[in-house]
CSV table of C-alpha atoms in Angstrom, one decimal:
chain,number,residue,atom,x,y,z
A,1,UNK,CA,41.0,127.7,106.6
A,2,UNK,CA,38.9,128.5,103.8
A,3,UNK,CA,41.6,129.1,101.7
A,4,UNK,CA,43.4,126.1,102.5
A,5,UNK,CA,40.9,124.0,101.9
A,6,UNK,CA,40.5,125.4,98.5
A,7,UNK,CA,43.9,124.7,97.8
A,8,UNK,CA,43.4,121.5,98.7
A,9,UNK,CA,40.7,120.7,96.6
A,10,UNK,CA,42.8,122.1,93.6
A,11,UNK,CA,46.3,120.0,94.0
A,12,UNK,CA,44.5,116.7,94.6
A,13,UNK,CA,40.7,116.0,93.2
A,14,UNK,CA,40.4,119.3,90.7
A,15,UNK,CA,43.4,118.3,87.9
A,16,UNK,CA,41.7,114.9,87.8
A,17,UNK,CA,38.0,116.2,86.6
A,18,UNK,CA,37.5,116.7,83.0
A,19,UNK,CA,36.2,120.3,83.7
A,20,UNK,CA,39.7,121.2,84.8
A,21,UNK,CA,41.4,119.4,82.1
A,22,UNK,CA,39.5,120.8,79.5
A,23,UNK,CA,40.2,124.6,81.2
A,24,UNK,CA,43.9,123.3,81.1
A,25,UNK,CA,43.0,122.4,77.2
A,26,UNK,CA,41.4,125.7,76.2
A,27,UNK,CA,44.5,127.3,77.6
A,28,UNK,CA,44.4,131.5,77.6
A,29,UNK,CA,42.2,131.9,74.1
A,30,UNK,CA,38.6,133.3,75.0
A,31,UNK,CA,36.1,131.3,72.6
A,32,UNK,CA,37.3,127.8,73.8
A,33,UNK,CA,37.1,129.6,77.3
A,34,UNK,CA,33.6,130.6,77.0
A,35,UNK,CA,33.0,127.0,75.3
A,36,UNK,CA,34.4,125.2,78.7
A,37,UNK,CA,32.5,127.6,80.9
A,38,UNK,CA,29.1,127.0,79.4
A,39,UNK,CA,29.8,123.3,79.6
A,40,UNK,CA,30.6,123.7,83.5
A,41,UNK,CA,27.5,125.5,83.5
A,42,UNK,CA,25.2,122.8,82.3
A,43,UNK,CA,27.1,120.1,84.2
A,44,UNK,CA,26.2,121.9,87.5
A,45,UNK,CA,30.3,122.3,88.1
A,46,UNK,CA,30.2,125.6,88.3
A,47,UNK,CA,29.6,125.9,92.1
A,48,UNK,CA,33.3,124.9,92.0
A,49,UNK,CA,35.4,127.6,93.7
A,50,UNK,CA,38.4,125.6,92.3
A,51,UNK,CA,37.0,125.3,88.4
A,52,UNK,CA,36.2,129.5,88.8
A,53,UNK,CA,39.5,130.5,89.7
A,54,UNK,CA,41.1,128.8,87.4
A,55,UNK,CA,38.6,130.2,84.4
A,56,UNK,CA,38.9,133.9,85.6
A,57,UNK,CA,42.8,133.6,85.8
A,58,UNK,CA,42.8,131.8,82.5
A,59,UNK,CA,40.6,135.0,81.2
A,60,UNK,CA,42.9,137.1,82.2
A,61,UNK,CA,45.7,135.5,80.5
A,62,UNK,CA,43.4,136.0,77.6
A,63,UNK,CA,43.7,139.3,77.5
A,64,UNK,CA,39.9,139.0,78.1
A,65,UNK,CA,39.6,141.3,81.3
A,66,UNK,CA,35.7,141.9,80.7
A,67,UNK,CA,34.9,138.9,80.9
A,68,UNK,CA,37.0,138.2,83.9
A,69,UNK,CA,34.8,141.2,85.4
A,70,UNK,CA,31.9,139.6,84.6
A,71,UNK,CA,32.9,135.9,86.1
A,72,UNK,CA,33.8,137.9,89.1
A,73,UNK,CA,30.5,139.8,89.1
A,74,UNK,CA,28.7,136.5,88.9
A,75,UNK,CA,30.3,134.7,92.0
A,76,UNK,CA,28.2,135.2,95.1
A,77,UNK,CA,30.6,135.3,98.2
A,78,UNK,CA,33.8,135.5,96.4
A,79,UNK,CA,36.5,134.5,98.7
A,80,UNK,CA,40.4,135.1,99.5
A,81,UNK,CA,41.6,132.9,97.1
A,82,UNK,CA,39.4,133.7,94.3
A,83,UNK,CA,40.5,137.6,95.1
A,84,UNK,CA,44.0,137.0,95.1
A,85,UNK,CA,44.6,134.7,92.1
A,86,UNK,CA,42.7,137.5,90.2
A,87,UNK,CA,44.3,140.5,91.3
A,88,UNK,CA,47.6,138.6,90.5
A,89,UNK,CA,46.2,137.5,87.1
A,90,UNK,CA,45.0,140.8,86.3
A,91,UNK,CA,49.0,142.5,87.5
A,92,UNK,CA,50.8,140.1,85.6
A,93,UNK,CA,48.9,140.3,82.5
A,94,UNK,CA,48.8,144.0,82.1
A,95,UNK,CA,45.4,145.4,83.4
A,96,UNK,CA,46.9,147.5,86.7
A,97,UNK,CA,43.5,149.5,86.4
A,98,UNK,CA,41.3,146.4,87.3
A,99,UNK,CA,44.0,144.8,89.6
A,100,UNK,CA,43.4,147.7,91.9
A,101,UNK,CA,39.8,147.6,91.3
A,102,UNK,CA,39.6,144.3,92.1
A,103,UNK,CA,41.8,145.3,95.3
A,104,UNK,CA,39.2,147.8,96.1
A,105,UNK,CA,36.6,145.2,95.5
A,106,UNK,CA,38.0,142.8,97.6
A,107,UNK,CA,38.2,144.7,101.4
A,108,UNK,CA,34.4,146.4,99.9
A,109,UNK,CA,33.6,142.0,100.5
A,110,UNK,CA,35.5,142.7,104.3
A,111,UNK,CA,38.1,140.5,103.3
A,112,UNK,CA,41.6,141.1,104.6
A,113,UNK,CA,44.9,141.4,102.1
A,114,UNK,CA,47.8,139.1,101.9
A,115,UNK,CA,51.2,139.9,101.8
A,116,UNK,CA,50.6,138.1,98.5
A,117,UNK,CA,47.7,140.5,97.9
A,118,UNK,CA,49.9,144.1,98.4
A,119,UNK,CA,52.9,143.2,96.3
A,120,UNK,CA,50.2,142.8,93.1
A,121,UNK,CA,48.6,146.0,94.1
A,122,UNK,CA,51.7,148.0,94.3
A,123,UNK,CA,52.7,146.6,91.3
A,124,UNK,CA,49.9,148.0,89.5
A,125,UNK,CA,50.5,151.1,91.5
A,126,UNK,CA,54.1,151.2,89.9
A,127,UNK,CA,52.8,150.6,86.5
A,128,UNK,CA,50.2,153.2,86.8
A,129,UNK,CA,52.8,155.9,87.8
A,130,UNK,CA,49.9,156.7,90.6
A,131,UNK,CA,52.2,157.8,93.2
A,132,UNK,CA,49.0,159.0,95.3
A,133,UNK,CA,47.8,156.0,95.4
A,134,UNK,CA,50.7,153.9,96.0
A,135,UNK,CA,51.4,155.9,99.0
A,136,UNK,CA,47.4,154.9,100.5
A,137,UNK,CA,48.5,151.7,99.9
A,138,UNK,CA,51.6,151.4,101.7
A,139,UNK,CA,49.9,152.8,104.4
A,140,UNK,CA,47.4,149.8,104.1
A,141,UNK,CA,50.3,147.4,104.7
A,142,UNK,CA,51.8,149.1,107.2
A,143,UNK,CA,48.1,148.8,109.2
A,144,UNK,CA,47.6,145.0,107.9
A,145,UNK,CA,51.6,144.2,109.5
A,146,UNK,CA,53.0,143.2,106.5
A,147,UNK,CA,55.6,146.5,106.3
A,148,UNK,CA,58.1,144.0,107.2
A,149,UNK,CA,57.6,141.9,104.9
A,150,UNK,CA,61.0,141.2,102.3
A,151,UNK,CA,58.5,140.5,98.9
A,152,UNK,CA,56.0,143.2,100.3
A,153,UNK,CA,59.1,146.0,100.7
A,154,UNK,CA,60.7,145.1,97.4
A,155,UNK,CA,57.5,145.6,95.9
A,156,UNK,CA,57.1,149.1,97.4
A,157,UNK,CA,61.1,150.0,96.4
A,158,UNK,CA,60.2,149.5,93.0
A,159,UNK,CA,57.0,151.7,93.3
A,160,UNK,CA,58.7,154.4,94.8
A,161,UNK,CA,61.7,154.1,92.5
A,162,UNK,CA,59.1,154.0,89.5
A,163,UNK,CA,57.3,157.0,90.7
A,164,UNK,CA,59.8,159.0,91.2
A,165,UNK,CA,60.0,159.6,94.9
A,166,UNK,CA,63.5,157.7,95.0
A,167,UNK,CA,63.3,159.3,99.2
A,168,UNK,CA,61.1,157.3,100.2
A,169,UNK,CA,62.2,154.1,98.3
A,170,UNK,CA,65.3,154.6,99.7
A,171,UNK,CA,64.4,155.0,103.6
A,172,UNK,CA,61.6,151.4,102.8
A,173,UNK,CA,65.1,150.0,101.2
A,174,UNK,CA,67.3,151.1,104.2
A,175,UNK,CA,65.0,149.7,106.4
A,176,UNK,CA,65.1,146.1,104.8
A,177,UNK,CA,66.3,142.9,107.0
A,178,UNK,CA,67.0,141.5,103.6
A,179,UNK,CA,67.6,143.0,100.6
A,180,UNK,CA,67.5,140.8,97.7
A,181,UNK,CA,69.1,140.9,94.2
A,182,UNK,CA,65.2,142.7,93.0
A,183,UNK,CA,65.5,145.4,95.5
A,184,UNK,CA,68.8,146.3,94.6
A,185,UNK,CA,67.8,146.1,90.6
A,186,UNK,CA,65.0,148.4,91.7
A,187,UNK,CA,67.1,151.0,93.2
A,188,UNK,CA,69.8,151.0,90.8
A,189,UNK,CA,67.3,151.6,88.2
A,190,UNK,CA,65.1,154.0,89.9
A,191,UNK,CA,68.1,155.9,90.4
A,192,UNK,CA,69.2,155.3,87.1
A,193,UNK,CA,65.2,156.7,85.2
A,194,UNK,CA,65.6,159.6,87.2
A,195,UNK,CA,69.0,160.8,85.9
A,196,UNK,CA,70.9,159.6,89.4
A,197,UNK,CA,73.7,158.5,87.2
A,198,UNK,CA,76.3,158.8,90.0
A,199,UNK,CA,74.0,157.3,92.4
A,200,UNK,CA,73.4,154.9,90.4
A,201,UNK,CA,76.5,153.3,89.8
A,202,UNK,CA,77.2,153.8,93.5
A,203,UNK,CA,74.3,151.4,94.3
A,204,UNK,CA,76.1,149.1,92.3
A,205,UNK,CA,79.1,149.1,93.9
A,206,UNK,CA,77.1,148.9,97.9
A,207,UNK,CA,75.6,146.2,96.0
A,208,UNK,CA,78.9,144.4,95.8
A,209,UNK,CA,80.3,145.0,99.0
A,210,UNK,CA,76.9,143.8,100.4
A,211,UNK,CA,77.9,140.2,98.7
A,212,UNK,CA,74.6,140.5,96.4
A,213,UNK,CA,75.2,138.7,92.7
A,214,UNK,CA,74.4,140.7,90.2
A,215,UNK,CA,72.2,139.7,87.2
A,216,UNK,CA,70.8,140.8,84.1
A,217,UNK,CA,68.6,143.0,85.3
A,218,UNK,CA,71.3,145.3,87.3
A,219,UNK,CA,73.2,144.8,84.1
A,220,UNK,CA,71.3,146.9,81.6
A,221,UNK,CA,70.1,149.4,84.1
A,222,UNK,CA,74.3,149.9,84.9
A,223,UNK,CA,75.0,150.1,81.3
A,224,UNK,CA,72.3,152.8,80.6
A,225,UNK,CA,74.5,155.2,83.7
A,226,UNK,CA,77.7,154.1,81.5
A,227,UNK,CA,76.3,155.2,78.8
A,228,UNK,CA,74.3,158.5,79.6
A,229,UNK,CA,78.4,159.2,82.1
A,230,UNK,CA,80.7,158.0,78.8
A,231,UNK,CA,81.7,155.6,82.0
A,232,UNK,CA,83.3,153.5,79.2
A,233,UNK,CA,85.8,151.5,81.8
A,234,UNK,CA,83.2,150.8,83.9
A,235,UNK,CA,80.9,149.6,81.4
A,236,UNK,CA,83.9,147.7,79.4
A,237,UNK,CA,84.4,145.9,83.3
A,238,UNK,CA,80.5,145.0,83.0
A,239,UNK,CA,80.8,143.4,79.6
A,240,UNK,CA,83.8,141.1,80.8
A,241,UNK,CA,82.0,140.3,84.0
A,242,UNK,CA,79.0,139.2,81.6
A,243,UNK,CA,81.0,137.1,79.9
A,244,UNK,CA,83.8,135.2,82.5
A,245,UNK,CA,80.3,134.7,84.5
A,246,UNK,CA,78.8,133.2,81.8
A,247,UNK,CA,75.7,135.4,81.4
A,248,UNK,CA,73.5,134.6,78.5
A,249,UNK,CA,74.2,137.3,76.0
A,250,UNK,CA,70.1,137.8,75.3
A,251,UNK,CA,68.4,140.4,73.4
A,252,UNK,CA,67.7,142.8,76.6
A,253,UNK,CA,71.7,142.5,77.6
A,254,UNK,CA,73.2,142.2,74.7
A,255,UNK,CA,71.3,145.7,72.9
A,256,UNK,CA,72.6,147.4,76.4
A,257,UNK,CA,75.9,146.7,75.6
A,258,UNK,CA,75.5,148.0,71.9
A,259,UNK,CA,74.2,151.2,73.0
A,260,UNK,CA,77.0,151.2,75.7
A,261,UNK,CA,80.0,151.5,73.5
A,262,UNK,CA,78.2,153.3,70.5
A,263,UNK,CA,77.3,156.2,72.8
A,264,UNK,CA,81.0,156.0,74.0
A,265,UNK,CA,82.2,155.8,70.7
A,266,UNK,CA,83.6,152.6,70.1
A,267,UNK,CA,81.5,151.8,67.6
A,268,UNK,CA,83.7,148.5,66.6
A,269,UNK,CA,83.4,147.1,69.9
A,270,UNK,CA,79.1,147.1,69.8
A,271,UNK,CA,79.5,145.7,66.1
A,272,UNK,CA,81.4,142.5,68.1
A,273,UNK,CA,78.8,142.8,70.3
A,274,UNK,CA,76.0,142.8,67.8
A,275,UNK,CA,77.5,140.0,65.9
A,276,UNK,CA,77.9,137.9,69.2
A,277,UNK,CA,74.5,138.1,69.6
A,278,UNK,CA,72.4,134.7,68.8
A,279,UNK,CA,69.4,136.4,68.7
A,280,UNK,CA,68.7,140.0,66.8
A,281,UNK,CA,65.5,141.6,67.2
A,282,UNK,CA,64.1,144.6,65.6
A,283,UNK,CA,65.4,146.7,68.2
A,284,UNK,CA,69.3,145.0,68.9
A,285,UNK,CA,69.1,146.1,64.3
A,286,UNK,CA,67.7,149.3,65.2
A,287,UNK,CA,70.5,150.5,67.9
A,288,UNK,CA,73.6,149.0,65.9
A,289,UNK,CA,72.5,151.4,63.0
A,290,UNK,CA,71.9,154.3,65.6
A,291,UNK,CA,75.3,153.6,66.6
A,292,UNK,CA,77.0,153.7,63.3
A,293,UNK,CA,75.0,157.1,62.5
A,294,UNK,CA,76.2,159.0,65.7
A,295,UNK,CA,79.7,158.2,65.3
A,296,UNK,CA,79.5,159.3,61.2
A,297,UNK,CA,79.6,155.8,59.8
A,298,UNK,CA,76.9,156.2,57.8
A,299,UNK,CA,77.4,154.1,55.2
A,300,UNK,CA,77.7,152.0,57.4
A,301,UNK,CA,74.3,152.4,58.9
A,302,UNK,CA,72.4,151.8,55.5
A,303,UNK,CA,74.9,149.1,54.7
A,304,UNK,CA,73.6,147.3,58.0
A,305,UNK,CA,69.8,148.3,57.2
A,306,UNK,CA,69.8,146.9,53.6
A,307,UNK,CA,71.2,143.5,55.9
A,308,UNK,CA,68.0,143.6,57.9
A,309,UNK,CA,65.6,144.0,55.0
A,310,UNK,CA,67.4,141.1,53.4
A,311,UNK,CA,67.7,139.0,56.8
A,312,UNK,CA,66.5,140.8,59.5
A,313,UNK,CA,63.1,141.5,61.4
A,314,UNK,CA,60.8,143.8,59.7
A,315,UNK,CA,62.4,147.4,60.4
A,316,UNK,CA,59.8,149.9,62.5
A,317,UNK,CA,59.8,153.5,62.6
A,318,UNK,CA,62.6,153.8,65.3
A,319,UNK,CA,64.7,151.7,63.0
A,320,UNK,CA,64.0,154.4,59.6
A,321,UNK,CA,64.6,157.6,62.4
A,322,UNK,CA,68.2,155.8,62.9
A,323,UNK,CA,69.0,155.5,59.2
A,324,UNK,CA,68.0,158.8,58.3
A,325,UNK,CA,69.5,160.7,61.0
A,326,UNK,CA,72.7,158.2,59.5
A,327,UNK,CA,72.1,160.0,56.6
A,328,UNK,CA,71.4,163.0,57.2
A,329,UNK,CA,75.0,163.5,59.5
A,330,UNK,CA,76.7,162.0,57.2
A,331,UNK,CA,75.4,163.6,53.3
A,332,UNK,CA,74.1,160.7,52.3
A,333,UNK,CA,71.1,162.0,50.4
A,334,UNK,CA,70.1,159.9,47.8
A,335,UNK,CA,70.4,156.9,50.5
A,336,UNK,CA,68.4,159.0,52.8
A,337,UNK,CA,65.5,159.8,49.8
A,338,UNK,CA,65.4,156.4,49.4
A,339,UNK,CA,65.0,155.2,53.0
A,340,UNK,CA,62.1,157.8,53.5
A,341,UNK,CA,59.9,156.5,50.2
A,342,UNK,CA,60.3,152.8,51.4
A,343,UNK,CA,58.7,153.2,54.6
A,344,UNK,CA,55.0,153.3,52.8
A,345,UNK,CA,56.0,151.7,49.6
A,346,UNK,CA,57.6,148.6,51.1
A,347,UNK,CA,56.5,148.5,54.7
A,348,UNK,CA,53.6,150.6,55.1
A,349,UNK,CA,54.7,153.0,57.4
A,350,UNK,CA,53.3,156.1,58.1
A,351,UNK,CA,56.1,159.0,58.8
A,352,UNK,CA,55.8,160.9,62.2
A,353,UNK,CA,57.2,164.3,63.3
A,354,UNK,CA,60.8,163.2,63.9
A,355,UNK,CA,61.0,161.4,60.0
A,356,UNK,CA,60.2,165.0,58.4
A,357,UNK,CA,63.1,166.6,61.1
A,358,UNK,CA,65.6,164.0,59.6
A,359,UNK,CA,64.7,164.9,56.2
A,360,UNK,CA,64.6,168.5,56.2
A,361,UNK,CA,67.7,168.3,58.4
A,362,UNK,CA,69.3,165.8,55.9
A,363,UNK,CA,68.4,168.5,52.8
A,364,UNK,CA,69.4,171.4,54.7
A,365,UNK,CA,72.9,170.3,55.7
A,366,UNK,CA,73.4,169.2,52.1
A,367,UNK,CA,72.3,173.1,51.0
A,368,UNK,CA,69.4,171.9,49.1
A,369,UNK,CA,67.3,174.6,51.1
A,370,UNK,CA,64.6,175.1,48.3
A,371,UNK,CA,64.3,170.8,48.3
A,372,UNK,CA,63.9,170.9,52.0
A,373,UNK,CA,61.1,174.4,51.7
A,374,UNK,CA,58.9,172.2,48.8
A,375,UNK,CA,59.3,169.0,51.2
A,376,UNK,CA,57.5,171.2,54.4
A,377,UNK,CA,54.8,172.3,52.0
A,378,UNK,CA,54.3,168.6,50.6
A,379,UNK,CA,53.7,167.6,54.3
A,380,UNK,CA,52.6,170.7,56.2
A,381,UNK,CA,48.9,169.5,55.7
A,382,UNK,CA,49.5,166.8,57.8
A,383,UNK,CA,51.8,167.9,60.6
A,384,UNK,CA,52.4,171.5,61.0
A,385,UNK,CA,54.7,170.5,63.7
A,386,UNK,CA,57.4,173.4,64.9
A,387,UNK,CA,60.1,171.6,65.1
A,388,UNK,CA,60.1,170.7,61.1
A,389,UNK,CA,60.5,174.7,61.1
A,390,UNK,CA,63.1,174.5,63.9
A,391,UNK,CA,65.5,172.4,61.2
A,392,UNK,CA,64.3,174.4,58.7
A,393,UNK,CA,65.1,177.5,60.2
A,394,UNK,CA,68.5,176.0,61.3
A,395,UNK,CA,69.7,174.4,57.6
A,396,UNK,CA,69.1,178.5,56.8
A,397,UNK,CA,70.9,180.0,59.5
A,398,UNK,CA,73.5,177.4,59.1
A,399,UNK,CA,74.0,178.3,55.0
A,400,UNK,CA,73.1,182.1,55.8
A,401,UNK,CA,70.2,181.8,53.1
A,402,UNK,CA,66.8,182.8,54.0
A,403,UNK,CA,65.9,183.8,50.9
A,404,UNK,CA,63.9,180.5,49.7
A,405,UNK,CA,61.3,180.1,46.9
């Protein structure tokens, strides 16, 4: 009753207040936040449930979750609604650490979860990889009554799926009145994370006898099976379904399908892809290159990188891996030299582990074995990592000279 009254109170006198309107003003940036809440403060509105909520979800959104804490902290009595806007808040915005916290809080205050409470939890449970807890939790809506709940069970699928335990997500999916399109996505791509491949794509197709449309979603985690299986026909079927369905082509899908047909070698087909695409982002750039250097099209690959510098996003470390593993497979050495000096001259960068494996790798399959030994000791200060011995070690087994200076 509480709780409806509150809701109440927000839809039709709130919005109309110039507290609220100035919350709706500051929008989710902390220091016109705090601004608005000091003025409800010293205008007496802050005994508002209604104003409260809306500044703690508004915090959240922030990315401020101290002082979320602290609102939450300062409200004597806090109620359902208060609880639950929070811990969905807290979920959605990335903080699954306070979202159960605030869970923990919230029966600590004797007040009973939602159905609208648990699938925020188990989210964060998911996102925590705490399989542990998500199980204490399922047994918490299982005791509350909501294990029969469609939202509540799709929820737990993707937990279990997340985690791991693809048993028991399958038995809370099996035991689903209805199963909708997100429980489906959820077992297909549990399936799919855990190496399932088969299984996988066999979801897919129970997923089409079941009468379910597919989106998106079950698109890219289907694509990843095709491409980890070389399921090339099945993964050419899901690109023309895409397009006669008239699926947006966006970053997410569109990057899949790269990666589809580059890991099953038709490199021409992701390049139609990739220049379908209305929108490229740093990573769509990074996997067309990574698909030119696996097949051997290196040129290729720092052809299409010197594009992005000139008209792309700002290439990342992934994106300098791709083109020197290009290089490196196909004896491009100067290109590859090159490459490696602009990621701190033009772009700040700081090589990892896997750049100086691409460069000793590139050196040793060209036979400059003595270019690749004076690179180690020009870096070995900084990352005695094995596996930059491991290429080394290989580039000398692989020309039969160990005999380096």
């Amino acid at each position: 009753m509480e709780a409806k009254q509150l809701q109440q109170e927000i839809t039709e006198s709130i919005p109309h207040s110039p507290a609220y309107q100035a919350l709706l003003r500051a929008g989710p940036r902390l220091r016109p936040l705090e601004q608005v809440h000091a003025h409800i403060v010293v205008s007496g509105s802050h005994r508002s449930r209604a104003l409260l909520t809306k500044l703690l979800t508004l915090a959240c959104t922030a990315g401020s979750i101290v002082y979320a804490r602290r609102l939450l902290y300062s409200v004597p009595n806090p109620d359902s609604f208060l609880f639950n806007s929070l811990i969905k808040a807290s979920s959605k915005s990335g903080f699954p650490l306070d979202t159960v916290s605030f869970y923990h809080r919230m029966l600590h205050s004797c007040i009973s979860p939602s159905s609208y409470t648990f699938t925020s939890v188990i989210k964060a449970c998911a996102d925590l990889s705490t399989l542990k807890l998500g199980r204490c939790v399922h047994s918490h809506v299982c005791v509350c009554g909501y294990g029969s709940d469609s939202f509540v069970q799709s929820a737990l699928v993707a937990q279990y799926s997340k985690s791991g335990d693809l048993g028991v997500a399958r038995k809370v999916f099996d035991n689903m009145l209805e199963r909708t399109v997100v429980a489906w996505n959820s077992m297909i791509s549990g399936f799919e994370q855990n190496g399932c491949l088969s299984e996988a794509i066999g979801m897919f197709y129970g997923m089409q006898e079941h009468g379910v449309e597919p989106d998106s979603t079950t698109f890219v985690s289907l694509l990843s099976a095709c491409s980890q299986l070389g399921a090339l026909g099945l993964g050419c079927w899901v690109h023309d379904y895409v397009v006669s369905n008239g699926f947006n082509l966006n970053v997410v899908l569109g990057t899949s399908l790269i990666n589809m047909y580059s890991r099953c070698g038709n490199v021409s087909k992701a390049r139609k892809v990739f220049d379908s695409m209305n929108e490229r982002n740093v990573i769509a750039w990074t996997a067309m290159i990574s698909g030119y250097g696996m097949n051997g099209y290196g040129s290729e690959a720092v052809e299409l990188f010197h594009q992005m510098k000139a008209q792309g996003p700002r290439p990342n470390d992934i994106t300098l891996v791709a083109v020197l593993s290009a290089c490196a497979h196909s004896g491009l050495v100067q290109e590859g030299r090159q490459a490696y000096s602009s990621m701190s001259e033009e772009y700040g960068l700081v090589p990892g582990v896997e750049h100086y494996v691409c460069m000793v790798d590139m050196l040793g399959r060209a036979g400059l074995l003595n270019d690749a030994y004076q690179f180690i000791k020009g870096i070995i200060h900084r990352e005695p990592a094995p596996a930059v011995w491991t290429a080394m070690l290989g580039a000398c087994k692989m020309h039969k000279n160990f005999d380096l200076e």
